[in-house]
PDB file of C-alpha atoms in Angstrom:
ATOM      1  CA  MET A 580      81.730  63.307 210.679  1.00 81.00           C
ATOM      2  CA  SER A 581      81.641  59.497 210.613  1.00 88.00           C
ATOM      3  CA  ASN A 582      80.552  57.599 207.519  1.00 86.00           C
ATOM      4  CA  GLU A 583      77.404  56.377 209.305  1.00 91.00           C
ATOM      5  CA  LYS A 584      76.503  59.904 210.440  1.00 94.00           C
ATOM      6  CA  VAL A 585      76.949  61.250 206.905  1.00 93.00           C
ATOM      7  CA  GLN A 586      74.753  58.463 205.563  1.00 95.00           C
ATOM      8  CA  THR A 587      72.041  59.239 208.138  1.00 95.00           C
ATOM      9  CA  VAL A 588      72.077  62.973 207.333  1.00 97.00           C
ATOM     10  CA  LEU A 589      71.985  62.309 203.583  1.00 97.00           C
ATOM     11  CA  ALA A 590      69.117  59.815 203.972  1.00 97.00           C
ATOM     12  CA  GLU A 591      67.095  62.322 206.027  1.00 97.00           C
ATOM     13  CA  ASN A 592      67.635  64.955 203.341  1.00 97.00           C
ATOM     14  CA  TYR A 593      66.650  62.566 200.542  1.00 97.00           C
ATOM     15  CA  ARG A 594      63.483  61.708 202.490  1.00 97.00           C
ATOM     16  CA  THR A 595      62.697  65.451 202.711  1.00 97.00           C
ATOM     17  CA  ILE A 596      63.319  65.873 198.968  1.00 97.00           C
ATOM     18  CA  ILE A 597      61.006  62.957 198.129  1.00 97.00           C
ATOM     19  CA  ALA A 598      58.244  64.405 200.338  1.00 97.00           C
ATOM     20  CA  SER A 599      58.801  67.912 198.879  1.00 97.00           C
ATOM     21  CA  LEU A 600      58.232  66.509 195.390  1.00 97.00           C
ATOM     22  CA  GLY A 601      54.758  65.398 196.483  1.00 97.00           C
ATOM     23  CA  GLU A 602      55.598  61.710 196.914  1.00 97.00           C
ATOM     24  CA  ASP A 603      54.903  59.609 199.963  1.00 97.00           C
ATOM     25  CA  PRO A 604      58.294  58.532 201.386  1.00 96.00           C
ATOM     26  CA  ASN A 605      56.441  55.797 203.326  1.00 96.00           C
ATOM     27  CA  ARG A 606      55.170  54.188 200.118  1.00 96.00           C
ATOM     28  CA  GLU A 607      56.508  50.626 199.717  1.00 96.00           C
ATOM     29  CA  GLY A 608      58.685  51.405 196.679  1.00 96.00           C
ATOM     30  CA  LEU A 609      60.201  54.480 198.340  1.00 97.00           C
ATOM     31  CA  LEU A 610      60.602  53.220 201.897  1.00 96.00           C
ATOM     32  CA  ASP A 611      64.323  52.398 201.586  1.00 97.00           C
ATOM     33  CA  THR A 612      65.068  54.862 198.784  1.00 98.00           C
ATOM     34  CA  PRO A 613      66.546  57.577 201.028  1.00 97.00           C
ATOM     35  CA  LYS A 614      69.046  55.093 202.478  1.00 97.00           C
ATOM     36  CA  ARG A 615      69.909  53.666 199.037  1.00 97.00           C
ATOM     37  CA  ALA A 616      70.274  57.165 197.545  1.00 97.00           C
ATOM     38  CA  ALA A 617      72.559  58.182 200.433  1.00 97.00           C
ATOM     39  CA  LYS A 618      74.790  55.134 199.872  1.00 97.00           C
ATOM     40  CA  ALA A 619      74.852  55.826 196.133  1.00 97.00           C
ATOM     41  CA  MET A 620      75.838  59.471 196.674  1.00 97.00           C
ATOM     42  CA  GLN A 621      78.617  58.443 199.064  1.00 97.00           C
ATOM     43  CA  PHE A 622      79.959  56.023 196.442  1.00 97.00           C
ATOM     44  CA  LEU A 623      79.666  58.553 193.605  1.00 97.00           C
ATOM     45  CA  THR A 624      81.605  61.151 195.621  1.00 97.00           C
ATOM     46  CA  GLN A 625      84.165  58.883 197.291  1.00 97.00           C
ATOM     47  CA  GLY A 626      86.954  60.717 195.455  1.00 98.00           C
ATOM     48  CA  TYR A 627      86.821  63.395 198.155  1.00 97.00           C
ATOM     49  CA  HIS A 628      88.144  60.818 200.633  1.00 96.00           C
ATOM     50  CA  GLN A 629      90.943  59.448 198.452  1.00 97.00           C
ATOM     51  CA  GLU A 630      94.527  60.657 198.229  1.00 97.00           C
ATOM     52  CA  LEU A 631      96.683  60.485 195.117  1.00 97.00           C
ATOM     53  CA  GLU A 632      99.593  58.849 196.968  1.00 97.00           C
ATOM     54  CA  SER A 633      97.444  55.995 198.284  1.00 97.00           C
ATOM     55  CA  ILE A 634      95.759  55.492 194.890  1.00 97.00           C
ATOM     56  CA  VAL A 635      99.155  55.158 193.168  1.00 97.00           C
ATOM     57  CA  ASN A 636     100.418  53.047 196.095  1.00 96.00           C
ATOM     58  CA  GLY A 637     104.070  53.142 195.034  1.00 95.00           C
ATOM     59  CA  ALA A 638     103.393  51.720 191.549  1.00 96.00           C
ATOM     60  CA  ILE A 639     106.017  53.937 189.891  1.00 97.00           C
ATOM     61  CA  PHE A 640     108.758  51.973 188.153  1.00 97.00           C
ATOM     62  CA  GLU A 641     112.132  52.837 186.626  1.00 97.00           C
ATOM     63  CA  SER A 642     112.078  52.578 182.827  1.00 96.00           C
ATOM     64  CA  ASP A 643     114.313  53.441 179.877  1.00 96.00           C
ATOM     65  CA  ASN A 644     111.239  54.052 177.709  1.00 94.00           C
ATOM     66  CA  GLU A 645     111.068  57.618 176.437  1.00 93.00           C
ATOM     67  CA  GLU A 646     108.241  57.037 173.982  1.00 96.00           C
ATOM     68  CA  MET A 647     104.602  57.944 174.533  1.00 97.00           C
ATOM     69  CA  VAL A 648     102.512  55.760 176.808  1.00 97.00           C
ATOM     70  CA  LEU A 649      98.774  55.954 176.088  1.00 97.00           C
ATOM     71  CA  VAL A 650      95.791  54.487 177.893  1.00 98.00           C
ATOM     72  CA  LYS A 651      92.630  55.227 175.960  1.00 96.00           C
ATOM     73  CA  ASN A 652      88.912  54.650 176.348  1.00 97.00           C
ATOM     74  CA  ILE A 653      88.950  54.659 180.148  1.00 98.00           C
ATOM     75  CA  GLU A 654      85.284  54.612 181.186  1.00 98.00           C
ATOM     76  CA  LEU A 655      84.340  57.691 183.133  1.00 97.00           C
ATOM     77  CA  TYR A 656      81.311  58.476 185.289  1.00 98.00           C
ATOM     78  CA  SER A 657      80.989  61.739 187.175  1.00 98.00           C
ATOM     79  CA  LEU A 658      78.385  64.129 188.558  1.00 98.00           C
ATOM     80  CA  CYS A 659      77.901  67.627 187.195  1.00 97.00           C
ATOM     81  CA  GLU A 660      78.406  70.061 190.057  1.00 97.00           C
ATOM     82  CA  HIS A 661      75.694  72.367 188.686  1.00 96.00           C
ATOM     83  CA  HIS A 662      72.752  69.918 188.572  1.00 95.00           C
ATOM     84  CA  LEU A 663      74.035  66.771 190.341  1.00 96.00           C
ATOM     85  CA  LEU A 664      73.290  64.815 187.178  1.00 96.00           C
ATOM     86  CA  PRO A 665      75.728  62.317 185.648  1.00 97.00           C
ATOM     87  CA  PHE A 666      78.078  62.853 182.789  1.00 97.00           C
ATOM     88  CA  ILE A 667      79.397  59.713 181.192  1.00 98.00           C
ATOM     89  CA  GLY A 668      82.168  59.177 178.715  1.00 98.00           C
ATOM     90  CA  LYS A 669      85.722  58.121 178.121  1.00 98.00           C
ATOM     91  CA  CYS A 670      89.098  59.489 179.024  1.00 98.00           C
ATOM     92  CA  HIS A 671      92.362  59.150 177.099  1.00 98.00           C
ATOM     93  CA  VAL A 672      95.602  59.705 179.029  1.00 98.00           C
ATOM     94  CA  ALA A 673      99.093  59.826 177.518  1.00 98.00           C
ATOM     95  CA  TYR A 674     102.444  60.733 178.988  1.00 98.00           C
ATOM     96  CA  LEU A 675     106.081  60.955 177.935  1.00 98.00           C
ATOM     97  CA  PRO A 676     108.157  59.110 180.555  1.00 98.00           C
ATOM     98  CA  ALA A 677     111.252  60.703 182.035  1.00 97.00           C
ATOM     99  CA  GLY A 678     112.819  57.595 183.552  1.00 96.00           C
ATOM    100  CA  LYS A 679     109.690  56.345 185.307  1.00 96.00           C
ATOM    101  CA  VAL A 680     106.385  54.734 184.334  1.00 97.00           C
ATOM    102  CA  ILE A 681     103.212  54.265 186.348  1.00 97.00           C
ATOM    103  CA  GLY A 682     101.341  50.973 186.790  1.00 96.00           C
ATOM    104  CA  LEU A 683      98.687  50.729 184.095  1.00 94.00           C
ATOM    105  CA  SER A 684      95.686  50.323 186.414  1.00 97.00           C
ATOM    106  CA  LYS A 685      96.781  53.349 188.423  1.00 98.00           C
ATOM    107  CA  ILE A 686      95.948  55.692 185.556  1.00 98.00           C
ATOM    108  CA  ALA A 687      92.346  54.448 185.573  1.00 98.00           C
ATOM    109  CA  ARG A 688      92.267  54.803 189.361  1.00 98.00           C
ATOM    110  CA  VAL A 689      93.483  58.410 189.101  1.00 98.00           C
ATOM    111  CA  VAL A 690      90.701  59.112 186.595  1.00 98.00           C
ATOM    112  CA  ASP A 691      88.132  57.576 188.963  1.00 98.00           C
ATOM    113  CA  MET A 692      89.432  59.457 192.005  1.00 98.00           C
ATOM    114  CA  PHE A 693      88.816  62.825 190.361  1.00 98.00           C
ATOM    115  CA  ALA A 694      85.644  61.737 188.517  1.00 98.00           C
ATOM    116  CA  ARG A 695      84.023  60.605 191.759  1.00 98.00           C
ATOM    117  CA  ARG A 696      83.546  64.166 192.936  1.00 98.00           C
ATOM    118  CA  LEU A 697      81.138  66.919 191.964  1.00 98.00           C
ATOM    119  CA  GLN A 698      82.799  68.206 188.810  1.00 98.00           C
ATOM    120  CA  ILE A 699      82.807  70.165 185.637  1.00 98.00           C
ATOM    121  CA  GLN A 700      84.516  68.378 182.773  1.00 98.00           C
ATOM    122  CA  GLU A 701      86.988  71.194 182.148  1.00 98.00           C
ATOM    123  CA  ASN A 702      88.404  70.974 185.681  1.00 98.00           C
ATOM    124  CA  LEU A 703      88.342  67.173 185.704  1.00 98.00           C
ATOM    125  CA  THR A 704      90.525  67.060 182.578  1.00 98.00           C
ATOM    126  CA  SER A 705      93.063  69.418 184.127  1.00 98.00           C
ATOM    127  CA  GLN A 706      93.120  67.632 187.508  1.00 98.00           C
ATOM    128  CA  ILE A 707      93.858  64.277 185.866  1.00 98.00           C
ATOM    129  CA  ALA A 708      96.663  65.736 183.734  1.00 98.00           C
ATOM    130  CA  LYS A 709      98.324  67.503 186.665  1.00 98.00           C
ATOM    131  CA  ALA A 710      98.071  64.390 188.857  1.00 98.00           C
ATOM    132  CA  VAL A 711      99.701  62.150 186.226  1.00 98.00           C
ATOM    133  CA  GLU A 712     102.437  64.743 185.708  1.00 98.00           C
ATOM    134  CA  SER A 713     102.970  65.018 189.471  1.00 97.00           C
ATOM    135  CA  VAL A 714     103.343  61.302 190.213  1.00 97.00           C
ATOM    136  CA  THR A 715     105.342  60.319 187.107  1.00 97.00           C
ATOM    137  CA  GLY A 716     107.554  63.373 186.605  1.00 97.00           C
ATOM    138  CA  ALA A 717     106.692  62.970 182.922  1.00 98.00           C
ATOM    139  CA  ARG A 718     108.157  65.289 180.267  1.00 98.00           C
ATOM    140  CA  GLY A 719     104.637  65.786 178.975  1.00 98.00           C
ATOM    141  CA  VAL A 720     101.048  64.721 179.640  1.00 98.00           C
ATOM    142  CA  GLY A 721      97.939  64.820 177.474  1.00 98.00           C
ATOM    143  CA  VAL A 722      94.381  64.127 178.589  1.00 98.00           C
ATOM    144  CA  ILE A 723      91.231  64.150 176.470  1.00 98.00           C
ATOM    145  CA  ILE A 724      87.742  63.536 177.838  1.00 98.00           C
ATOM    146  CA  GLU A 725      84.691  62.974 175.643  1.00 98.00           C
ATOM    147  CA  ALA A 726      81.432  62.844 177.588  1.00 98.00           C
ATOM    148  CA  LYS A 727      77.669  63.053 177.340  1.00 97.00           C
ATOM    149  CA  HIS A 728      76.055  65.246 179.979  1.00 95.00           C
ATOM    150  CA  MET A 729      72.658  64.265 181.353  1.00 92.00           C
ATOM    151  CA  CYS A 730      72.095  67.881 182.433  1.00 91.00           C
ATOM    152  CA  MET A 731      72.004  68.738 178.733  1.00 91.00           C
ATOM    153  CA  MET A 732      70.209  65.588 177.591  1.00 90.00           C
ATOM    154  CA  MET A 733      67.480  65.083 180.224  1.00 89.00           C
ATOM    155  CA  ARG A 734      66.625  68.728 180.864  1.00 89.00           C
ATOM    156  CA  GLY A 735      67.352  72.190 179.496  1.00 89.00           C
ATOM    157  CA  VAL A 736      68.004  72.037 175.750  1.00 90.00           C
ATOM    158  CA  GLU A 737      67.475  68.227 175.660  1.00 87.00           C
ATOM    159  CA  LYS A 738      70.094  67.510 172.991  1.00 85.00           C
ATOM    160  CA  GLN A 739      70.576  63.731 172.894  1.00 88.00           C
ATOM    161  CA  ASN A 740      73.566  63.449 170.580  1.00 89.00           C
ATOM    162  CA  SER A 741      75.800  66.176 171.942  1.00 92.00           C
ATOM    163  CA  VAL A 742      79.258  65.178 173.191  1.00 95.00           C
ATOM    164  CA  MET A 743      81.582  67.532 175.020  1.00 96.00           C
ATOM    165  CA  SER A 744      85.315  67.174 174.380  1.00 97.00           C
ATOM    166  CA  THR A 745      87.984  68.731 176.571  1.00 98.00           C
ATOM    167  CA  SER A 746      91.742  68.437 176.409  1.00 98.00           C
ATOM    168  CA  VAL A 747      94.734  69.462 178.477  1.00 98.00           C
ATOM    169  CA  MET A 748      98.309  69.254 177.236  1.00 98.00           C
ATOM    170  CA  LEU A 749     101.234  69.806 179.592  1.00 98.00           C
ATOM    171  CA  GLY A 750     104.998  70.028 179.030  1.00 98.00           C
ATOM    172  CA  ASP A 751     106.274  68.552 175.755  1.00 97.00           C
ATOM    173  CA  MET A 752     102.733  67.550 174.767  1.00 97.00           C
ATOM    174  CA  ARG A 753     101.912  71.240 174.688  1.00 96.00           C
ATOM    175  CA  LYS A 754     105.221  72.491 173.258  1.00 97.00           C
ATOM    176  CA  SER A 755     105.683  69.966 170.445  1.00 95.00           C
ATOM    177  CA  GLN A 756     103.109  69.972 167.670  1.00 96.00           C
ATOM    178  CA  ALA A 757     104.453  66.631 166.371  1.00 96.00           C
ATOM    179  CA  THR A 758     104.047  64.981 169.802  1.00 96.00           C
ATOM    180  CA  ARG A 759     100.585  66.422 170.234  1.00 95.00           C
ATOM    181  CA  GLN A 760      99.632  65.212 166.742  1.00 96.00           C
ATOM    182  CA  GLU A 761     100.919  61.703 167.562  1.00 96.00           C
ATOM    183  CA  PHE A 762      98.695  61.667 170.657  1.00 97.00           C
ATOM    184  CA  LEU A 763      95.630  62.819 168.721  1.00 95.00           C
ATOM    185  CA  THR A 764      96.286  60.298 165.927  1.00 96.00           C
ATOM    186  CA  LEU A 765      96.620  57.413 168.396  1.00 95.00           C
ATOM    187  CA  VAL A 766      93.445  58.443 170.241  1.00 95.00           C
ATOM    188  CA  ASN A 767      91.481  58.611 166.989  1.00 92.00           C
ATOM    189  CA  HIS A 768      92.868  55.300 165.645  1.00 88.00           C
ATOM    190  CA  HIS A 769      90.105  52.706 165.957  1.00 76.00           C
ATOM    191  CA  ASN A 770      91.112  49.100 166.564  1.00 62.00           C
TER     192      ASN A 770
END
């Protein structure tokens, strides 16, 4: 289905939702809302139309570095697949190179590619770790996500200060307690 067709179908459905809620979709403030909401949803789920290889775009470089590489506090915005409400937080990604490193911005792009899908945080953490491992051939990968979930803050139990933390450790990050501890120490070190 073409991008324009998807946008039209989404807009029609948003118009139906607005009317079903008892609002007048022809009211001035809501007149263009279905179209805007459709565009927003397409943007927020664009990860479904992205491929890991094109995101990385060949930015893998030979390197003699064998020490941990960490990118922390990567902003993260995703949609909970259960309620279609946002969860917002930060992602920390570390890997142990095995002769190759990845371009710095590509790690953030990998995070965005998987975050811009309907998700649960547990799966998102794992998908990011496996993708980084796949493209770098790293000896180990660690990913931690800390996020606030609107589905828990705006509805349901309405707990405003809750933060969900998930982690995935692969390879040497999982096997070596010292390596894992180094990762956790670096993530928790505040500059």
